[in-house]
mmCIF file of C-alpha atoms in Angstrom:
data_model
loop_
_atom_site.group_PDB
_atom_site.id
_atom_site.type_symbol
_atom_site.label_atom_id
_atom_site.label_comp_id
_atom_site.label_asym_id
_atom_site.label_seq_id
_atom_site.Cartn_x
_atom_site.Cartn_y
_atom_site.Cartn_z
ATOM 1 C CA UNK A 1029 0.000 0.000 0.000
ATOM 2 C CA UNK A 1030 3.311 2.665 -0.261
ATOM 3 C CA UNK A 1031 1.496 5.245 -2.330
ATOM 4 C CA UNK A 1032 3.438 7.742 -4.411
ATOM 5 C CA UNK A 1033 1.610 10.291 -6.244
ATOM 6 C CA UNK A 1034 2.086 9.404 -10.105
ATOM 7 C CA UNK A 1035 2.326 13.297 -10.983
ATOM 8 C CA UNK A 1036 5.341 15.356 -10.038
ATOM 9 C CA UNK A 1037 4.907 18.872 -8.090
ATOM 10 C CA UNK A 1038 5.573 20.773 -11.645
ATOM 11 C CA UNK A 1039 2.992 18.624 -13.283
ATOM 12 C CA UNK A 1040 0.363 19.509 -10.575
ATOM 13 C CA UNK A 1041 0.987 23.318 -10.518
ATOM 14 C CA UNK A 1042 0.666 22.742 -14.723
ATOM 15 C CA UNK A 1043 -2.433 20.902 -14.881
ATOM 16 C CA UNK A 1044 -3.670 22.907 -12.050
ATOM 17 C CA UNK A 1045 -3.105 26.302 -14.166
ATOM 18 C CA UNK A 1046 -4.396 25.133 -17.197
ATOM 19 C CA UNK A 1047 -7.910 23.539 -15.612
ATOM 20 C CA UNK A 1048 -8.368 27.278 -13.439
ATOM 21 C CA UNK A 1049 -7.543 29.136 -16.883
ATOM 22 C CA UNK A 1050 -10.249 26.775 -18.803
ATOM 23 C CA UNK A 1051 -12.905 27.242 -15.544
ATOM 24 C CA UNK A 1052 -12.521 31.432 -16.077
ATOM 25 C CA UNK A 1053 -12.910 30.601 -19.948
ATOM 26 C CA UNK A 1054 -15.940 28.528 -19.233
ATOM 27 C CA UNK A 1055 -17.446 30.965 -16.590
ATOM 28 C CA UNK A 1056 -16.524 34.000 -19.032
ATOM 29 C CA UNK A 1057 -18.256 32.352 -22.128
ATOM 30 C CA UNK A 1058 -21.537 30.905 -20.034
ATOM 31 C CA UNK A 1059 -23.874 33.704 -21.186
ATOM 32 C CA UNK A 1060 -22.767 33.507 -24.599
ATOM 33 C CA UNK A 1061 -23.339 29.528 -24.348
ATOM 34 C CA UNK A 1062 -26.413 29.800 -22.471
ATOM 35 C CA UNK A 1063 -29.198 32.098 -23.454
ATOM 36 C CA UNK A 1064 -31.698 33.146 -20.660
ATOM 37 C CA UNK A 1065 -34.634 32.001 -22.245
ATOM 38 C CA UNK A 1066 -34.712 28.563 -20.868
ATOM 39 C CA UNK A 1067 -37.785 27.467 -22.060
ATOM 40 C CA UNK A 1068 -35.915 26.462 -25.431
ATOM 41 C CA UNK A 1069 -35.147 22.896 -24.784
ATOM 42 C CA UNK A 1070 -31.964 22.740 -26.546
ATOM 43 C CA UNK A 1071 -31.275 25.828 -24.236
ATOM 44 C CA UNK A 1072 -31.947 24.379 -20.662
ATOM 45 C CA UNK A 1073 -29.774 20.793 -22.372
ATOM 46 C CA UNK A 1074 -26.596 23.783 -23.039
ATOM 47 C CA UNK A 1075 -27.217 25.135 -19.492
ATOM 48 C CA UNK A 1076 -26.931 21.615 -17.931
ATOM 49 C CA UNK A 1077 -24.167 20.617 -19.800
ATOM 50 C CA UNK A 1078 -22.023 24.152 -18.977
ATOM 51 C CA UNK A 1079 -23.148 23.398 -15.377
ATOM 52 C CA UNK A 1080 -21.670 20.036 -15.863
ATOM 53 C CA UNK A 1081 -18.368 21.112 -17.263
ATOM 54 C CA UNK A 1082 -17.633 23.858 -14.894
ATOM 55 C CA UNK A 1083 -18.388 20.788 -11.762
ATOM 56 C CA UNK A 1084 -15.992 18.379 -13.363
ATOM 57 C CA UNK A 1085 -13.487 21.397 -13.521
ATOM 58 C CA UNK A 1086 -13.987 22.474 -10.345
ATOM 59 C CA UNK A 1087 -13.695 18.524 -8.920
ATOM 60 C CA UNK A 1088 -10.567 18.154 -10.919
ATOM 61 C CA UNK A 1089 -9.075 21.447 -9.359
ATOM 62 C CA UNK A 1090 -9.872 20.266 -5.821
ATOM 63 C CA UNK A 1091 -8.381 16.497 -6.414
ATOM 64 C CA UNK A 1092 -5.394 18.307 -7.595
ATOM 65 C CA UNK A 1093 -5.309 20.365 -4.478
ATOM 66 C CA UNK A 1094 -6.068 17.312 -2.246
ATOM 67 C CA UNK A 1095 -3.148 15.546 -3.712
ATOM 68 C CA UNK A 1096 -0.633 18.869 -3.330
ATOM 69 C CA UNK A 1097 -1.830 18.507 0.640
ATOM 70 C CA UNK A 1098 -1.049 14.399 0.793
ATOM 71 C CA UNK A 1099 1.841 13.855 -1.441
ATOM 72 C CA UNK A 1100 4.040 15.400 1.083
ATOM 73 C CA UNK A 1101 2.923 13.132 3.673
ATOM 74 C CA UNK A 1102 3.391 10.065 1.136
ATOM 75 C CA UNK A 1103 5.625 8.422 4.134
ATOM 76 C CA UNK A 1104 3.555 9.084 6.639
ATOM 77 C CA UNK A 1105 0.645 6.763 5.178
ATOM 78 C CA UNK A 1106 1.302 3.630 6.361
ATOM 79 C CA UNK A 1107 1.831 4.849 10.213
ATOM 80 C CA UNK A 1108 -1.575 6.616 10.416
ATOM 81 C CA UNK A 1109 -4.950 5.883 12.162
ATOM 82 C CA UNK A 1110 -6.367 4.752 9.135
ATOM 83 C CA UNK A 1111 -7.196 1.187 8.072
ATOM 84 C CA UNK A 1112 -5.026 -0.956 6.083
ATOM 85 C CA UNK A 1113 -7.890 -1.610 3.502
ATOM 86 C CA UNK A 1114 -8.729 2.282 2.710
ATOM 87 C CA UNK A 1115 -4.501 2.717 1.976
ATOM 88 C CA UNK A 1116 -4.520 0.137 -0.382
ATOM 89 C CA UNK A 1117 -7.717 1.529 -1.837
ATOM 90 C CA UNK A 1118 -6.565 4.475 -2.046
ATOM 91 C CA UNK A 1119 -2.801 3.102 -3.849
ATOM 92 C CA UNK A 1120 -5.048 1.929 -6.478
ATOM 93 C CA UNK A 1121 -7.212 4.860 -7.263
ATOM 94 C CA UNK A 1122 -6.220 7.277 -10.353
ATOM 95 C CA UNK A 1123 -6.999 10.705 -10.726
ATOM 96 C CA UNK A 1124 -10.215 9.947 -13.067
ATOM 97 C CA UNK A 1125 -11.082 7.727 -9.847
ATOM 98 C CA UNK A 1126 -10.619 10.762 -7.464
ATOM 99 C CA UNK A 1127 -12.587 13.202 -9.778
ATOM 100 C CA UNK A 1128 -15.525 11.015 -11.234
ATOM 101 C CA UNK A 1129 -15.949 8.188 -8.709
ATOM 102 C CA UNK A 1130 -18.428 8.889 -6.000
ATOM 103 C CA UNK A 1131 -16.685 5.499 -4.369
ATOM 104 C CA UNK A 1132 -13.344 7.102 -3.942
ATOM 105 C CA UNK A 1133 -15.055 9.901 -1.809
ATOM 106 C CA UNK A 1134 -15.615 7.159 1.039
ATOM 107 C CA UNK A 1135 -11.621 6.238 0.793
ATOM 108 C CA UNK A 1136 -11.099 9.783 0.854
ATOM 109 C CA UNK A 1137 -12.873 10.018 3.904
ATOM 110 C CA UNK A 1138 -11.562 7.740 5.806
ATOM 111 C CA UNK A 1139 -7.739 8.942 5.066
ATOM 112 C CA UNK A 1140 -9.168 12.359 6.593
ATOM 113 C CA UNK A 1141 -10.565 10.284 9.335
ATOM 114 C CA UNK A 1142 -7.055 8.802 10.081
ATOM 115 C CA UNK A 1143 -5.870 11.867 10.475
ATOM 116 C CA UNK A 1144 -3.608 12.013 7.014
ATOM 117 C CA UNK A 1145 -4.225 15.661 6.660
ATOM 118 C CA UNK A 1146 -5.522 18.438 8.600
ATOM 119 C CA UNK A 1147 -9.431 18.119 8.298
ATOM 120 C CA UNK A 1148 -9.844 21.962 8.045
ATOM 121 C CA UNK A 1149 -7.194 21.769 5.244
ATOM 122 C CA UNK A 1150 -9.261 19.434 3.446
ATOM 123 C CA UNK A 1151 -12.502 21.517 3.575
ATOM 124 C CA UNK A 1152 -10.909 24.602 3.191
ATOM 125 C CA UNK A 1153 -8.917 23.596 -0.405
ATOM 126 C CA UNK A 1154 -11.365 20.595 -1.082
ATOM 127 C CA UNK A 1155 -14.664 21.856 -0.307
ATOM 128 C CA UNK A 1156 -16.775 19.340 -2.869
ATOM 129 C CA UNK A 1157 -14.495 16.469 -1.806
ATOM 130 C CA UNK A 1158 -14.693 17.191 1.986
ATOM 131 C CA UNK A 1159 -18.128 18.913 2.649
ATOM 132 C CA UNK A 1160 -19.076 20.615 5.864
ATOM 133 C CA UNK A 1161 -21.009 17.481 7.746
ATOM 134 C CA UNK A 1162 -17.535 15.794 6.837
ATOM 135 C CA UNK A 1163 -16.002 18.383 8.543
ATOM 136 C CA UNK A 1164 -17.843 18.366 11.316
ATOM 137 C CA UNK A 1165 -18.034 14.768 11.991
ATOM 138 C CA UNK A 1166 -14.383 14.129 11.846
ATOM 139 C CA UNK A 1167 -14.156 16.883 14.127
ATOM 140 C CA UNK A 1168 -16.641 15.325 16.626
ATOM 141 C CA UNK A 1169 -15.031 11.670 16.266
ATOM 142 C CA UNK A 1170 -11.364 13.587 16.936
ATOM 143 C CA UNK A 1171 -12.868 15.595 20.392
ATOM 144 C CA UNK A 1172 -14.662 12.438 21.041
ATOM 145 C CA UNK A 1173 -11.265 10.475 20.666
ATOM 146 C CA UNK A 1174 -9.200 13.174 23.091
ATOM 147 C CA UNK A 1175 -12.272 12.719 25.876
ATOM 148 C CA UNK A 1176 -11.586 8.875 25.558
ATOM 149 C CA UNK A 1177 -8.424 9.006 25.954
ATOM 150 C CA UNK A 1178 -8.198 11.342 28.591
ATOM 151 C CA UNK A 1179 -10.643 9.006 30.791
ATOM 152 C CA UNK A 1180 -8.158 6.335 29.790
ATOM 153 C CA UNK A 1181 -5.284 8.434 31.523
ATOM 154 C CA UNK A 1182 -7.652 9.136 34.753
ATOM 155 C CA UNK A 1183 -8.637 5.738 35.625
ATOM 156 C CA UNK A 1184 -7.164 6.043 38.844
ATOM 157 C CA UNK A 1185 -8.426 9.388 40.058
ATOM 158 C CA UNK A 1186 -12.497 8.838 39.455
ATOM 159 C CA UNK A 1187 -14.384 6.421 40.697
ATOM 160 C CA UNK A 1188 -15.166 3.511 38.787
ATOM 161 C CA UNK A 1189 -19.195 4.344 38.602
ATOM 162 C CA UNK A 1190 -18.374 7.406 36.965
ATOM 163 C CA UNK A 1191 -15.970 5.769 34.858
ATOM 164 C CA UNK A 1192 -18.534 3.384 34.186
ATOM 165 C CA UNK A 1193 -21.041 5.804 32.934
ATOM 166 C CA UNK A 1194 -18.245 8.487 30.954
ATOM 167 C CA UNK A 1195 -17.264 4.863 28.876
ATOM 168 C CA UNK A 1196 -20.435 4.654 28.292
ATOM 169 C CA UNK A 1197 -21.571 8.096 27.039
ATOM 170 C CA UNK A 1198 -18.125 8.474 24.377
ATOM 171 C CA UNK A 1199 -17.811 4.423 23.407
ATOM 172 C CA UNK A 1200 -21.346 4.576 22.168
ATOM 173 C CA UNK A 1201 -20.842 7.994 19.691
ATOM 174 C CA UNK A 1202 -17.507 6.762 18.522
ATOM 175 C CA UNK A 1203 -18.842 3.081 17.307
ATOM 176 C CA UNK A 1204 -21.574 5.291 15.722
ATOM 177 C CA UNK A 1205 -19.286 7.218 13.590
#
């Protein structure tokens, strides 16, 4: 599961130029593609297909900026929180897999959840990749994580009813996410 990323840094910052310059084009030349009358079918077909191109554009531009957060952290894979399965997953995904694949979101997700890069980072640069909810429920899951483990550390100072009942209330959230 050692994952390199295929492209190099100068092939990244290229393809990432020439897909931001083609997404201004696009977004420039949408009123001339699209007229507003939309009750013209052929019309409303342009409009979806415009709305189409400028997605894939803008999901290409984020997988390019996911990968310019994780390739420097390419060694750092295989010693994170996440499982074994989701590396190798990810090892085999391409970049048409990261842009087009609505399954390689869920591998995606779980790298965040292992704590491969900064979840704010990934919203911030990735925002179709890594929503909000994502954002929010990795952050939950990582406070949920420190309150485990801090009830770990204070076994011995709290009583073991109240130990009890604190297991209780974070094991049960954690399984759930």
């Amino acid at each position: 599961s050692r994952w390199q990323c295929a492209w190099s840094k100068q092939q990244r910052t290229f393809v990432h130029g020439q897909l931001v310059k083609l997404g201004a084009i696009l977004e420039r030349c949408k009123d001339y593609l699209v007229q507003e009358d939309s009750r013209v079918p052929e019309q409303r077909t342009g409009a979806a297909v415009v709305a189409g191109l400028a997605a894939l554009i803008g999901t290409a531009v984020e997988a390019l900026a996911f990968l310019e957060l994780i390739a420097p952290r390419a060694e750092y894979l295989g010693t994170s929180a996440c499982p074994p399965d989701a590396l190798v997953r990810f090892s085999e995904l391409t970049f048409r897999d990261l842009v087009c694949q609505s399954e390689a979101r869920g591998v995606l997700q779980q790298l965040m959840r292992g704590g491969v890069v900064a979840c704010r980072q990934l919203h911030a640069r990735c925002p179709r990749l890594f929503s909000a909810v994502d954002l929010e429920v990795q952050e939950a899951y990582e406070l949920l994580e420190v309150v485990r483990t801090s009830l770990l550390e204070a076994r011995s100072s709290i009583g073991t009813t109240d130990m009890a009942r604190w297991s209780h209330l974070v094991q049960r959230p954690l399984r759930t996410l």
